[in-house]
Amino acid sequence: SSADPIVRVASLAAANRGVVSISINDKLDKATTLMLFENYSQLAVMQGDRDVKGMISWESIARRSMQSPPPTTVQDCMIEARIVNATDALFDTLPQVEQYGYVLVRDKGKITGIVTATDFATELASMSQAFMSIGTIERLIRNRLHPCLVEADFTRLEPHSRALAEKDFARLTFGENVRLMERPEIWSRLKLAVDKAEFTNRLAVITEIRNDVMHFGPDPLSASEKRSLEQMESFLRHVFD
């Protein structure tokens, strides 16, 4: 079957992790104790795993504590809960997360998790890390390779190359840069104290990862692929920068 083209709320681990909740008639001390232990800014107020009564947060507690008589139960400090569906597009929920700091996630009638601003930031960092690392790798290679290229090197490109058509090395694709760099006569111009075989073998792995990432492959990068990107970026920063 084809991959879902939409990034859903359910794709976040936090959306499927369950929630720590409290009952509407519980004492306020119980809520604050749970929030401190779990390091939560808010708690769901629920009856069972389907019936959401509301939320309680440090902010709602503070606001209610400024009134008389002082609050004693969860119900005294309860506010409206913000709920999204697990099948909603992830980025459609961003405005609510930005405004309220969280959303509860409902899947088939059950509350399955809570997504906070921190969860959102972690997911965005994970999604963008590969793009940023690949961009850094490409720029480092270009900055080292292009000053070493000469007019005659255009003849080493494929006939359909845009760089060849425009006589502009800035138009070289990542693959073209790699293939040019691997040519013995160009490699010697780089004057690198680097084992060429080891370097080019690792660069071939990066090329495969790049193609998958830039064409939005359906599977997330594996731990070994992430490590390959990190290692190549670190290597190039030391040797090429």
Coordinates of N, CA and C in Angstrom, one line a residue:
S1 N 0.8 -1.2 0.0 CA 0.0 0.0 0.0 C 0.9 1.2 0.0
S2 N 0.4 2.4 -0.6 CA 1.1 3.6 -0.6 C 1.2 4.2 0.8
A3 N 2.3 4.9 1.0 CA 2.5 5.6 2.3 C 1.6 6.8 2.4
D4 N 1.2 7.0 3.6 CA 0.3 8.2 3.9 C 1.1 9.5 3.6
P5 N 0.7 10.3 2.7 CA 1.5 11.5 2.4 C 1.4 12.6 3.5
I6 N 0.5 12.5 4.5 CA 0.3 13.5 5.5 C 1.0 13.0 6.8
V7 N 1.7 13.9 7.4 CA 2.3 13.6 8.8 C 1.2 13.8 9.8
R8 N 0.8 12.7 10.4 CA -0.4 12.8 11.4 C 0.1 13.0 12.8
V9 N -0.8 13.4 13.6 CA -0.6 13.6 15.1 C -0.1 12.2 15.6
A10 N -0.7 11.1 15.2 CA -0.4 9.8 15.7 C 1.1 9.4 15.4
S11 N 1.8 10.1 14.6 CA 3.1 9.8 14.3 C 4.1 10.1 15.5
L12 N 3.6 11.0 16.4 CA 4.4 11.3 17.5 C 4.3 10.3 18.6
A13 N 5.4 9.9 19.2 CA 5.4 8.9 20.3 C 4.5 9.4 21.4
A14 N 4.6 10.7 21.7 CA 3.8 11.2 22.8 C 2.3 11.1 22.6
A15 N 1.9 11.0 21.4 CA 0.4 10.8 21.1 C -0.1 9.5 21.4
N16 N 0.8 8.5 21.7 CA 0.5 7.1 21.9 C 1.0 6.6 23.3
R17 N 1.4 7.5 24.1 CA 2.1 7.2 25.4 C 1.2 7.1 26.6
G18 N -0.1 7.4 26.4 CA -1.0 7.5 27.5 C -0.9 8.8 28.2
V19 N -1.8 9.0 29.2 CA -1.8 10.3 29.9 C -1.9 10.0 31.4
V20 N -1.2 10.8 32.2 CA -1.4 10.8 33.7 C -2.6 11.7 33.9
S21 N -3.6 11.2 34.6 CA -4.9 12.0 34.8 C -5.2 12.0 36.3
I22 N -6.2 12.8 36.6 CA -6.7 13.0 37.9 C -8.2 13.1 37.9
S23 N -8.9 12.8 39.0 CA -10.3 12.9 39.0 C -10.8 14.3 39.4
I24 N -12.0 14.7 39.0 CA -12.5 16.0 39.2 C -12.7 16.3 40.7
N25 N -12.9 15.3 41.5 CA -13.1 15.6 43.0 C -11.9 15.4 43.8
D26 N -10.8 15.1 43.2 CA -9.5 14.9 44.0 C -9.1 16.2 44.6
K27 N -8.4 16.1 45.7 CA -7.8 17.3 46.4 C -6.8 18.0 45.5
L28 N -6.7 19.2 45.6 CA -5.7 20.0 44.8 C -4.3 19.6 45.1
D29 N -4.0 19.2 46.4 CA -2.7 18.8 46.8 C -2.3 17.5 46.0
K30 N -3.2 16.7 45.7 CA -2.9 15.5 44.9 C -2.4 15.9 43.5
A31 N -3.1 16.8 42.9 CA -2.8 17.3 41.6 C -1.4 17.9 41.5
T32 N -1.1 18.8 42.5 CA 0.2 19.5 42.5 C 1.3 18.5 42.8
T33 N 1.0 17.5 43.6 CA 2.0 16.5 43.9 C 2.4 15.7 42.7
L34 N 1.3 15.3 41.9 CA 1.6 14.5 40.7 C 2.3 15.4 39.7
M35 N 1.9 16.6 39.5 CA 2.6 17.5 38.6 C 4.1 17.7 38.9
L36 N 4.4 17.8 40.2 CA 5.8 18.0 40.6 C 6.6 16.7 40.3
F37 N 6.0 15.6 40.7 CA 6.7 14.3 40.5 C 7.0 14.1 39.0
E38 N 5.9 14.3 38.2 CA 6.0 14.0 36.7 C 6.6 15.2 35.9
N39 N 6.9 16.3 36.6 CA 7.4 17.5 35.9 C 6.5 17.9 34.8
Y40 N 5.2 17.9 35.1 CA 4.1 18.3 34.1 C 3.7 19.7 34.4
S41 N 3.3 20.4 33.3 CA 2.8 21.8 33.4 C 1.2 21.7 33.6
Q42 N 0.7 20.6 33.2 CA -0.8 20.4 33.2 C -1.1 18.9 33.4
L43 N -2.3 18.7 33.8 CA -2.9 17.3 34.0 C -4.3 17.2 33.4
A44 N -4.6 16.1 32.8 CA -5.9 15.9 32.3 C -6.8 15.5 33.5
V45 N -8.0 16.0 33.5 CA -9.0 15.7 34.5 C -10.0 14.8 33.8
M46 N -10.0 13.5 34.2 CA -10.8 12.5 33.4 C -11.5 11.5 34.3
Q47 N -12.5 10.9 33.7 CA -13.2 9.8 34.3 C -13.1 8.6 33.4
G48 N -12.2 7.7 33.7 CA -11.9 6.6 32.7 C -11.0 7.1 31.6
D49 N -10.8 6.4 30.5 CA -9.9 6.8 29.5 C -10.6 7.5 28.3
R50 N -11.9 7.7 28.4 CA -12.7 8.3 27.3 C -13.3 9.7 27.7
D51 N -13.7 9.8 29.0 CA -14.5 11.0 29.4 C -13.5 12.1 30.0
V52 N -13.3 13.1 29.2 CA -12.4 14.2 29.6 C -13.3 15.3 30.2
K53 N -13.0 15.6 31.5 CA -13.8 16.7 32.1 C -13.1 18.0 31.9
G54 N -11.8 18.1 31.8 CA -11.1 19.3 31.6 C -9.6 19.1 31.8
M55 N -9.0 20.2 32.1 CA -7.5 20.2 32.4 C -7.3 21.1 33.7
I56 N -6.2 20.8 34.3 CA -5.7 21.6 35.4 C -4.2 21.9 35.1
S57 N -3.8 23.2 35.3 CA -2.4 23.6 35.1 C -1.9 24.5 36.2
W58 N -0.6 24.7 36.1 CA 0.0 25.6 37.1 C -0.6 27.0 37.0
E59 N -0.9 27.4 35.7 CA -1.5 28.7 35.5 C -2.9 28.8 36.0
S60 N -3.7 27.7 35.8 CA -5.1 27.7 36.3 C -5.1 27.7 37.8
I61 N -4.2 27.0 38.4 CA -4.1 27.0 39.9 C -3.8 28.4 40.4
A62 N -2.8 29.0 39.7 CA -2.3 30.4 40.2 C -3.5 31.4 40.0
R63 N -4.2 31.3 38.9 CA -5.3 32.3 38.7 C -6.4 32.1 39.8
R64 N -6.7 30.8 40.0 CA -7.8 30.6 41.0 C -7.4 30.9 42.4
S65 N -6.1 30.7 42.7 CA -5.6 31.0 44.0 C -5.7 32.5 44.4
M66 N -5.8 33.3 43.4 CA -5.9 34.8 43.7 C -7.3 35.2 44.1
Q67 N -8.3 34.2 44.1 CA -9.6 34.5 44.4 C -10.0 33.9 45.8
S68 N -11.0 34.3 46.4 CA -11.5 33.8 47.7 C -12.8 33.1 47.4
P69 N -13.1 32.0 48.1 CA -12.1 31.3 49.0 C -11.0 30.6 48.2
P70 N -9.9 30.2 48.8 CA -8.8 29.6 48.1 C -9.3 28.2 47.6
P71 N -8.8 27.7 46.5 CA -9.2 26.4 45.9 C -8.7 25.3 46.8
T72 N -9.5 24.2 46.8 CA -9.1 23.0 47.6 C -9.2 21.7 46.7
T73 N -10.0 21.8 45.7 CA -10.2 20.6 44.8 C -9.8 20.9 43.4
V74 N -9.6 19.8 42.7 CA -9.2 19.9 41.2 C -10.3 20.7 40.5
Q75 N -11.6 20.4 40.8 CA -12.7 21.1 40.1 C -12.6 22.6 40.3
D76 N -12.1 23.1 41.4 CA -12.0 24.5 41.6 C -11.0 25.2 40.6
C77 N -10.1 24.5 40.1 CA -9.1 25.1 39.2 C -9.1 24.6 37.8
M78 N -10.2 23.8 37.4 CA -10.3 23.2 36.1 C -10.6 24.1 35.0
I79 N -10.0 23.9 33.9 CA -10.2 24.7 32.7 C -10.6 23.8 31.5
E80 N -11.0 24.3 30.4 CA -11.4 23.5 29.3 C -10.2 22.8 28.7
A81 N -10.5 21.5 28.2 CA -9.4 20.7 27.6 C -9.4 21.0 26.1
R82 N -8.2 20.9 25.6 CA -8.0 21.1 24.1 C -7.7 19.7 23.6
I83 N -8.5 19.2 22.7 CA -8.4 17.8 22.2 C -8.4 17.8 20.7
V84 N -7.4 17.0 20.1 CA -7.4 16.8 18.7 C -7.5 15.3 18.4
N85 N -7.7 15.0 17.1 CA -7.8 13.6 16.7 C -6.4 13.1 16.3
A86 N -6.1 11.8 16.6 CA -4.9 11.2 16.2 C -4.7 11.3 14.7
T87 N -5.8 11.3 13.9 CA -5.7 11.3 12.4 C -5.5 12.7 11.9
D88 N -5.6 13.8 12.7 CA -5.4 15.1 12.2 C -4.0 15.3 11.7
A89 N -3.9 16.2 10.7 CA -2.5 16.6 10.2 C -1.8 17.2 11.3
L90 N -0.5 16.8 11.6 CA 0.3 17.3 12.7 C 0.4 18.8 12.7
F91 N 0.7 19.4 11.5 CA 1.0 20.8 11.5 C -0.3 21.6 11.6
D92 N -1.4 21.0 11.4 CA -2.7 21.8 11.6 C -2.9 22.0 13.1
T93 N -2.3 21.2 13.9 CA -2.5 21.3 15.4 C -1.5 22.3 16.0
L94 N -0.6 22.8 15.2 CA 0.5 23.6 15.8 C -0.1 24.9 16.4
P95 N -1.1 25.6 15.8 CA -1.6 26.8 16.5 C -2.1 26.6 17.9
Q96 N -2.8 25.4 18.1 CA -3.3 25.1 19.4 C -2.2 24.8 20.4
V97 N -1.2 24.1 19.9 CA -0.1 23.8 20.8 C 0.7 25.1 21.2
E98 N 0.8 26.0 20.2 CA 1.5 27.2 20.5 C 0.7 28.1 21.5
Q99 N -0.6 28.1 21.4 CA -1.5 28.9 22.2 C -1.6 28.3 23.6
Y100 N -1.9 27.0 23.7 CA -2.2 26.4 25.0 C -1.0 25.6 25.6
G101 N 0.0 25.3 24.8 CA 1.1 24.5 25.4 C 1.0 23.0 25.3
Y102 N -0.2 22.5 24.8 CA -0.5 21.1 24.8 C -1.7 20.9 23.9
V103 N -1.9 19.6 23.5 CA -3.2 19.1 23.1 C -3.3 17.7 23.6
L104 N -4.5 17.3 24.0 CA -4.8 15.9 24.2 C -5.1 15.2 22.9
V105 N -4.7 13.9 22.8 CA -4.9 13.2 21.5 C -6.0 12.1 21.7
R106 N -7.0 12.1 20.9 CA -8.1 11.1 20.9 C -8.0 10.2 19.7
D107 N -8.1 8.9 20.0 CA -8.0 7.9 18.9 C -9.1 6.9 19.1
K108 N -10.1 6.8 18.3 CA -11.2 5.9 18.4 C -11.9 6.1 19.7
G109 N -12.1 7.3 20.1 CA -12.8 7.6 21.3 C -12.0 7.6 22.6
K110 N -10.8 7.0 22.6 CA -9.9 7.0 23.8 C -8.9 8.1 23.7
I111 N -8.5 8.6 24.9 CA -7.4 9.6 25.0 C -6.2 8.7 25.1
T112 N -5.3 8.9 24.1 CA -4.1 8.0 24.0 C -2.8 8.7 24.3
G113 N -2.9 10.1 24.5 CA -1.6 10.8 24.8 C -1.9 12.3 24.9
I114 N -0.8 12.9 25.2 CA -0.8 14.4 25.3 C 0.5 14.9 24.5
V115 N 0.3 15.8 23.6 CA 1.4 16.4 22.9 C 1.6 17.8 23.3
T116 N 2.8 18.1 23.8 CA 3.2 19.4 24.3 C 4.0 20.1 23.3
A117 N 4.3 21.4 23.6 CA 5.2 22.2 22.8 C 6.6 21.6 22.7
T118 N 7.0 21.0 23.8 CA 8.3 20.3 23.8 C 8.3 19.1 22.8
D119 N 7.3 18.3 22.8 CA 7.2 17.2 21.9 C 7.2 17.7 20.5
F120 N 6.5 18.8 20.2 CA 6.5 19.4 18.8 C 7.9 19.8 18.4
A121 N 8.6 20.5 19.3 CA 9.9 21.0 19.0 C 10.9 19.8 18.8
T122 N 10.7 18.8 19.6 CA 11.6 17.6 19.4 C 11.4 16.9 18.0
E123 N 10.1 16.8 17.6 CA 9.8 16.2 16.3 C 10.3 17.1 15.2
L124 N 10.1 18.4 15.3 CA 10.6 19.3 14.2 C 12.1 19.2 14.1
A125 N 12.8 19.1 15.2 CA 14.3 19.0 15.2 C 14.7 17.7 14.6
S126 N 14.0 16.6 14.9 CA 14.3 15.3 14.3 C 14.1 15.3 12.8
M127 N 13.0 16.0 12.3 CA 12.6 16.0 10.9 C 13.6 16.9 10.1
S128 N 14.1 17.9 10.7 CA 14.9 18.9 10.0 C 16.4 18.6 10.1
Q129 N 16.8 17.8 11.1 CA 18.2 17.5 11.3 C 18.9 16.9 10.1
A130 N 18.2 16.0 9.4 CA 18.8 15.3 8.3 C 19.0 16.3 7.1
F131 N 18.0 17.2 6.9 CA 18.1 18.2 5.9 C 19.2 19.2 6.1
M132 N 19.3 19.6 7.4 CA 20.4 20.6 7.7 C 21.8 19.9 7.6
S133 N 21.9 18.7 8.1 CA 23.2 18.0 8.0 C 23.6 17.8 6.5
I134 N 22.7 17.4 5.7 CA 23.0 17.2 4.3 C 23.4 18.5 3.6
G135 N 22.7 19.6 4.0 CA 23.0 20.9 3.4 C 24.4 21.3 3.8
T136 N 24.8 21.0 5.0 CA 26.1 21.4 5.5 C 27.2 20.6 4.7
I137 N 26.9 19.3 4.6 CA 27.8 18.4 3.8 C 28.0 18.9 2.4
E138 N 26.9 19.2 1.7 CA 27.0 19.7 0.4 C 27.8 21.0 0.3
R139 N 27.6 21.9 1.2 CA 28.3 23.2 1.1 C 29.8 23.1 1.4
L140 N 30.1 22.2 2.3 CA 31.5 22.0 2.6 C 32.2 21.3 1.4
I141 N 31.6 20.4 0.7 CA 32.2 19.8 -0.5 C 32.3 20.8 -1.6
R142 N 31.3 21.6 -1.8 CA 31.3 22.6 -2.9 C 32.4 23.6 -2.6
N143 N 32.5 24.1 -1.4 CA 33.5 25.1 -1.0 C 34.9 24.6 -1.2
R144 N 35.2 23.3 -1.0 CA 36.5 22.8 -1.2 C 36.8 22.4 -2.7
L145 N 35.8 21.9 -3.3 CA 36.0 21.3 -4.7 C 36.0 22.4 -5.7
H146 N 35.0 23.3 -5.7 CA 34.8 24.2 -6.9 C 36.0 25.1 -7.1
P147 N 36.8 25.6 -6.1 CA 38.0 26.4 -6.5 C 39.0 25.6 -7.2
C148 N 38.9 24.3 -7.1 CA 39.9 23.4 -7.7 C 39.6 23.0 -9.2
L149 N 38.4 23.4 -9.6 CA 37.9 23.0 -10.9 C 38.4 24.0 -12.0
V150 N 38.6 23.5 -13.2 CA 39.0 24.3 -14.3 C 38.1 24.1 -15.5
E151 N 38.2 25.0 -16.5 CA 37.3 24.9 -17.6 C 37.2 23.6 -18.3
A152 N 38.3 22.9 -18.4 CA 38.3 21.6 -19.0 C 37.5 20.5 -18.3
D153 N 37.2 20.8 -17.0 CA 36.4 19.8 -16.2 C 34.9 19.7 -16.7
F154 N 34.5 20.8 -17.4 CA 33.1 20.7 -17.9 C 33.0 19.5 -18.9
T155 N 34.0 19.1 -19.6 CA 34.0 18.0 -20.6 C 33.8 16.7 -19.9
R156 N 34.0 16.6 -18.6 CA 33.8 15.4 -17.8 C 32.4 15.2 -17.3
L157 N 31.5 16.1 -17.6 CA 30.1 16.0 -17.2 C 29.3 15.3 -18.3
E158 N 28.1 14.8 -17.8 CA 27.2 14.1 -18.7 C 26.6 15.2 -19.7
P159 N 26.2 14.8 -20.9 CA 25.7 15.7 -21.9 C 24.4 16.5 -21.4
H160 N 23.6 15.9 -20.5 CA 22.4 16.5 -20.1 C 22.6 17.4 -18.9
S161 N 23.9 17.6 -18.4 CA 24.2 18.4 -17.2 C 23.8 19.8 -17.4
R162 N 23.1 20.4 -16.4 CA 22.7 21.8 -16.4 C 24.0 22.6 -16.3
A163 N 24.9 22.2 -15.4 CA 26.2 22.9 -15.2 C 26.9 23.0 -16.5
L164 N 26.9 21.9 -17.3 CA 27.6 22.0 -18.6 C 26.9 22.9 -19.6
A165 N 25.6 22.9 -19.6 CA 24.8 23.7 -20.5 C 25.0 25.2 -20.2
E166 N 25.1 25.6 -18.9 CA 25.3 26.9 -18.5 C 26.7 27.3 -18.2
K167 N 27.6 26.4 -18.4 CA 29.0 26.6 -18.1 C 29.2 27.3 -16.7
D168 N 28.6 26.6 -15.7 CA 28.5 27.2 -14.4 C 28.7 26.1 -13.3
F169 N 29.8 26.0 -12.7 CA 30.0 24.9 -11.7 C 29.0 25.0 -10.5
A170 N 28.5 26.2 -10.3 CA 27.5 26.4 -9.2 C 26.3 25.6 -9.4
R171 N 26.0 25.2 -10.7 CA 24.9 24.3 -11.1 C 25.1 22.8 -10.9
L172 N 26.3 22.5 -10.5 CA 26.5 21.0 -10.3 C 25.6 20.4 -9.2
T173 N 25.1 19.3 -9.5 CA 24.3 18.5 -8.5 C 25.2 17.9 -7.5
F174 N 24.7 17.4 -6.4 CA 25.5 16.7 -5.4 C 26.2 15.5 -6.0
G175 N 25.5 14.7 -6.8 CA 26.1 13.6 -7.5 C 27.2 14.0 -8.4
E176 N 27.1 15.1 -9.1 CA 28.1 15.5 -10.1 C 29.3 15.9 -9.3
N177 N 29.1 16.6 -8.2 CA 30.3 17.0 -7.3 C 31.1 15.8 -6.9
V178 N 30.3 14.8 -6.4 CA 31.0 13.6 -5.9 C 31.7 12.9 -7.0
R179 N 31.1 12.8 -8.2 CA 31.8 12.0 -9.3 C 33.0 12.8 -9.8
L180 N 32.9 14.1 -9.8 CA 34.1 14.9 -10.2 C 35.2 14.7 -9.2
M181 N 34.9 14.8 -7.9 CA 35.9 14.7 -6.8 C 36.6 13.4 -6.9
E182 N 35.9 12.3 -7.3 CA 36.5 11.0 -7.3 C 37.5 10.8 -8.5
R183 N 37.4 11.6 -9.5 CA 38.3 11.5 -10.6 C 39.8 11.7 -10.1
P184 N 40.7 10.9 -10.5 CA 42.1 11.0 -9.9 C 42.7 12.3 -10.2
E185 N 42.5 12.9 -11.4 CA 43.2 14.2 -11.7 C 42.6 15.3 -10.9
I186 N 41.3 15.2 -10.5 CA 40.7 16.3 -9.7 C 41.0 16.0 -8.2
W187 N 41.0 14.7 -7.8 CA 41.3 14.4 -6.4 C 42.7 14.9 -6.0
S188 N 43.7 14.8 -6.9 CA 45.0 15.2 -6.6 C 45.1 16.7 -6.4
R189 N 44.2 17.5 -7.0 CA 44.2 18.9 -6.8 C 43.7 19.3 -5.4
L190 N 42.9 18.5 -4.8 CA 42.4 18.8 -3.5 C 43.4 18.8 -2.4
K191 N 44.5 18.0 -2.7 CA 45.7 18.0 -1.7 C 45.2 17.6 -0.3
L192 N 44.5 16.4 -0.2 CA 43.9 16.0 1.0 C 44.8 14.8 1.6
A193 N 45.1 14.9 2.8 CA 45.8 13.7 3.5 C 44.7 12.8 4.0
V194 N 44.0 12.2 3.1 CA 42.8 11.4 3.4 C 42.9 10.1 2.5
D195 N 42.5 9.0 3.1 CA 42.4 7.7 2.3 C 41.2 7.8 1.4
K196 N 41.5 7.9 0.1 CA 40.4 8.1 -0.9 C 39.4 7.0 -0.9
A197 N 39.8 5.8 -0.8 CA 38.9 4.6 -0.9 C 37.9 4.7 0.3
E198 N 38.4 4.9 1.5 CA 37.5 5.0 2.7 C 36.6 6.1 2.6
F199 N 37.1 7.3 2.2 CA 36.3 8.5 2.1 C 35.2 8.3 1.0
T200 N 35.5 7.8 -0.2 CA 34.5 7.7 -1.2 C 33.5 6.6 -0.9
N201 N 33.9 5.6 -0.2 CA 33.0 4.6 0.2 C 31.9 5.1 1.1
R202 N 32.4 5.9 2.1 CA 31.5 6.6 3.0 C 30.6 7.6 2.3
L203 N 31.2 8.3 1.4 CA 30.4 9.3 0.6 C 29.3 8.7 -0.2
A204 N 29.6 7.4 -0.7 CA 28.5 6.7 -1.4 C 27.3 6.4 -0.5
V205 N 27.6 6.1 0.7 CA 26.5 5.9 1.7 C 25.7 7.2 1.9
I206 N 26.4 8.3 2.0 CA 25.8 9.6 2.2 C 24.9 9.9 1.0
T207 N 25.4 9.6 -0.2 CA 24.6 9.9 -1.4 C 23.3 9.1 -1.4
E208 N 23.3 7.9 -1.0 CA 22.1 7.1 -0.9 C 21.1 7.7 0.2
I209 N 21.7 8.1 1.3 CA 20.8 8.7 2.4 C 20.2 10.0 1.8
R210 N 21.1 10.8 1.2 CA 20.6 12.1 0.7 C 19.4 11.9 -0.3
N211 N 19.6 10.9 -1.2 CA 18.5 10.7 -2.2 C 17.2 10.3 -1.6
D212 N 17.3 9.5 -0.5 CA 16.1 9.1 0.2 C 15.5 10.2 0.9
V213 N 16.3 11.0 1.6 CA 15.8 12.2 2.4 C 15.2 13.2 1.4
M214 N 15.9 13.6 0.4 CA 15.4 14.7 -0.5 C 14.2 14.3 -1.4
H215 N 14.0 13.0 -1.5 CA 12.8 12.5 -2.2 C 11.8 12.0 -1.2
F216 N 11.9 12.4 0.0 CA 10.9 12.1 1.1 C 10.5 10.6 1.1
G217 N 11.6 9.8 1.3 CA 11.4 8.4 1.5 C 10.4 8.1 2.6
P218 N 9.6 7.0 2.5 CA 8.6 6.8 3.5 C 9.1 6.4 4.9
D219 N 10.3 5.9 5.0 CA 10.8 5.4 6.3 C 11.7 6.4 6.9
P220 N 11.6 6.6 8.3 CA 12.5 7.5 9.0 C 13.9 6.9 8.9
L221 N 14.9 7.8 9.0 CA 16.3 7.4 9.0 C 16.6 6.5 10.2
S222 N 17.4 5.5 9.9 CA 17.8 4.5 11.0 C 18.9 5.2 11.8
A223 N 19.2 4.6 13.0 CA 20.2 5.1 13.8 C 21.6 5.1 13.1
S224 N 21.8 4.1 12.3 CA 23.1 4.0 11.6 C 23.2 5.1 10.5
E225 N 22.1 5.4 9.9 CA 22.1 6.4 8.8 C 22.3 7.8 9.5
K226 N 21.7 8.0 10.6 CA 21.9 9.3 11.3 C 23.4 9.4 11.7
R227 N 23.9 8.3 12.2 CA 25.3 8.3 12.6 C 26.2 8.6 11.4
S228 N 25.9 8.0 10.2 CA 26.7 8.3 9.0 C 26.7 9.7 8.7
L229 N 25.6 10.4 8.8 CA 25.5 11.8 8.5 C 26.3 12.6 9.5
E230 N 26.2 12.3 10.7 CA 26.9 13.0 11.8 C 28.4 12.8 11.6
Q231 N 28.9 11.6 11.3 CA 30.3 11.4 11.1 C 30.8 12.1 9.9
M232 N 30.1 12.1 8.8 CA 30.6 12.8 7.6 C 30.6 14.3 7.8
E233 N 29.6 14.8 8.4 CA 29.6 16.3 8.7 C 30.8 16.7 9.6
S234 N 31.0 15.9 10.6 CA 32.1 16.2 11.5 C 33.5 16.0 10.8
F235 N 33.6 15.0 10.0 CA 34.8 14.8 9.2 C 35.1 16.0 8.3
L236 N 34.1 16.4 7.5 CA 34.3 17.5 6.6 C 34.6 18.8 7.3
R237 N 34.0 19.0 8.4 CA 34.3 20.2 9.2 C 35.7 20.3 9.6
H238 N 36.3 19.2 9.9 CA 37.7 19.1 10.3 C 38.7 19.2 9.2
V239 N 38.3 18.5 8.0 CA 39.2 18.4 6.9 C 39.0 19.4 5.8
F240 N 37.7 19.8 5.6 CA 37.4 20.7 4.4 C 37.2 22.1 4.9
D241 N 36.8 22.4 6.1 CA 36.4 23.7 6.5 C 37.7 24.6 6.8

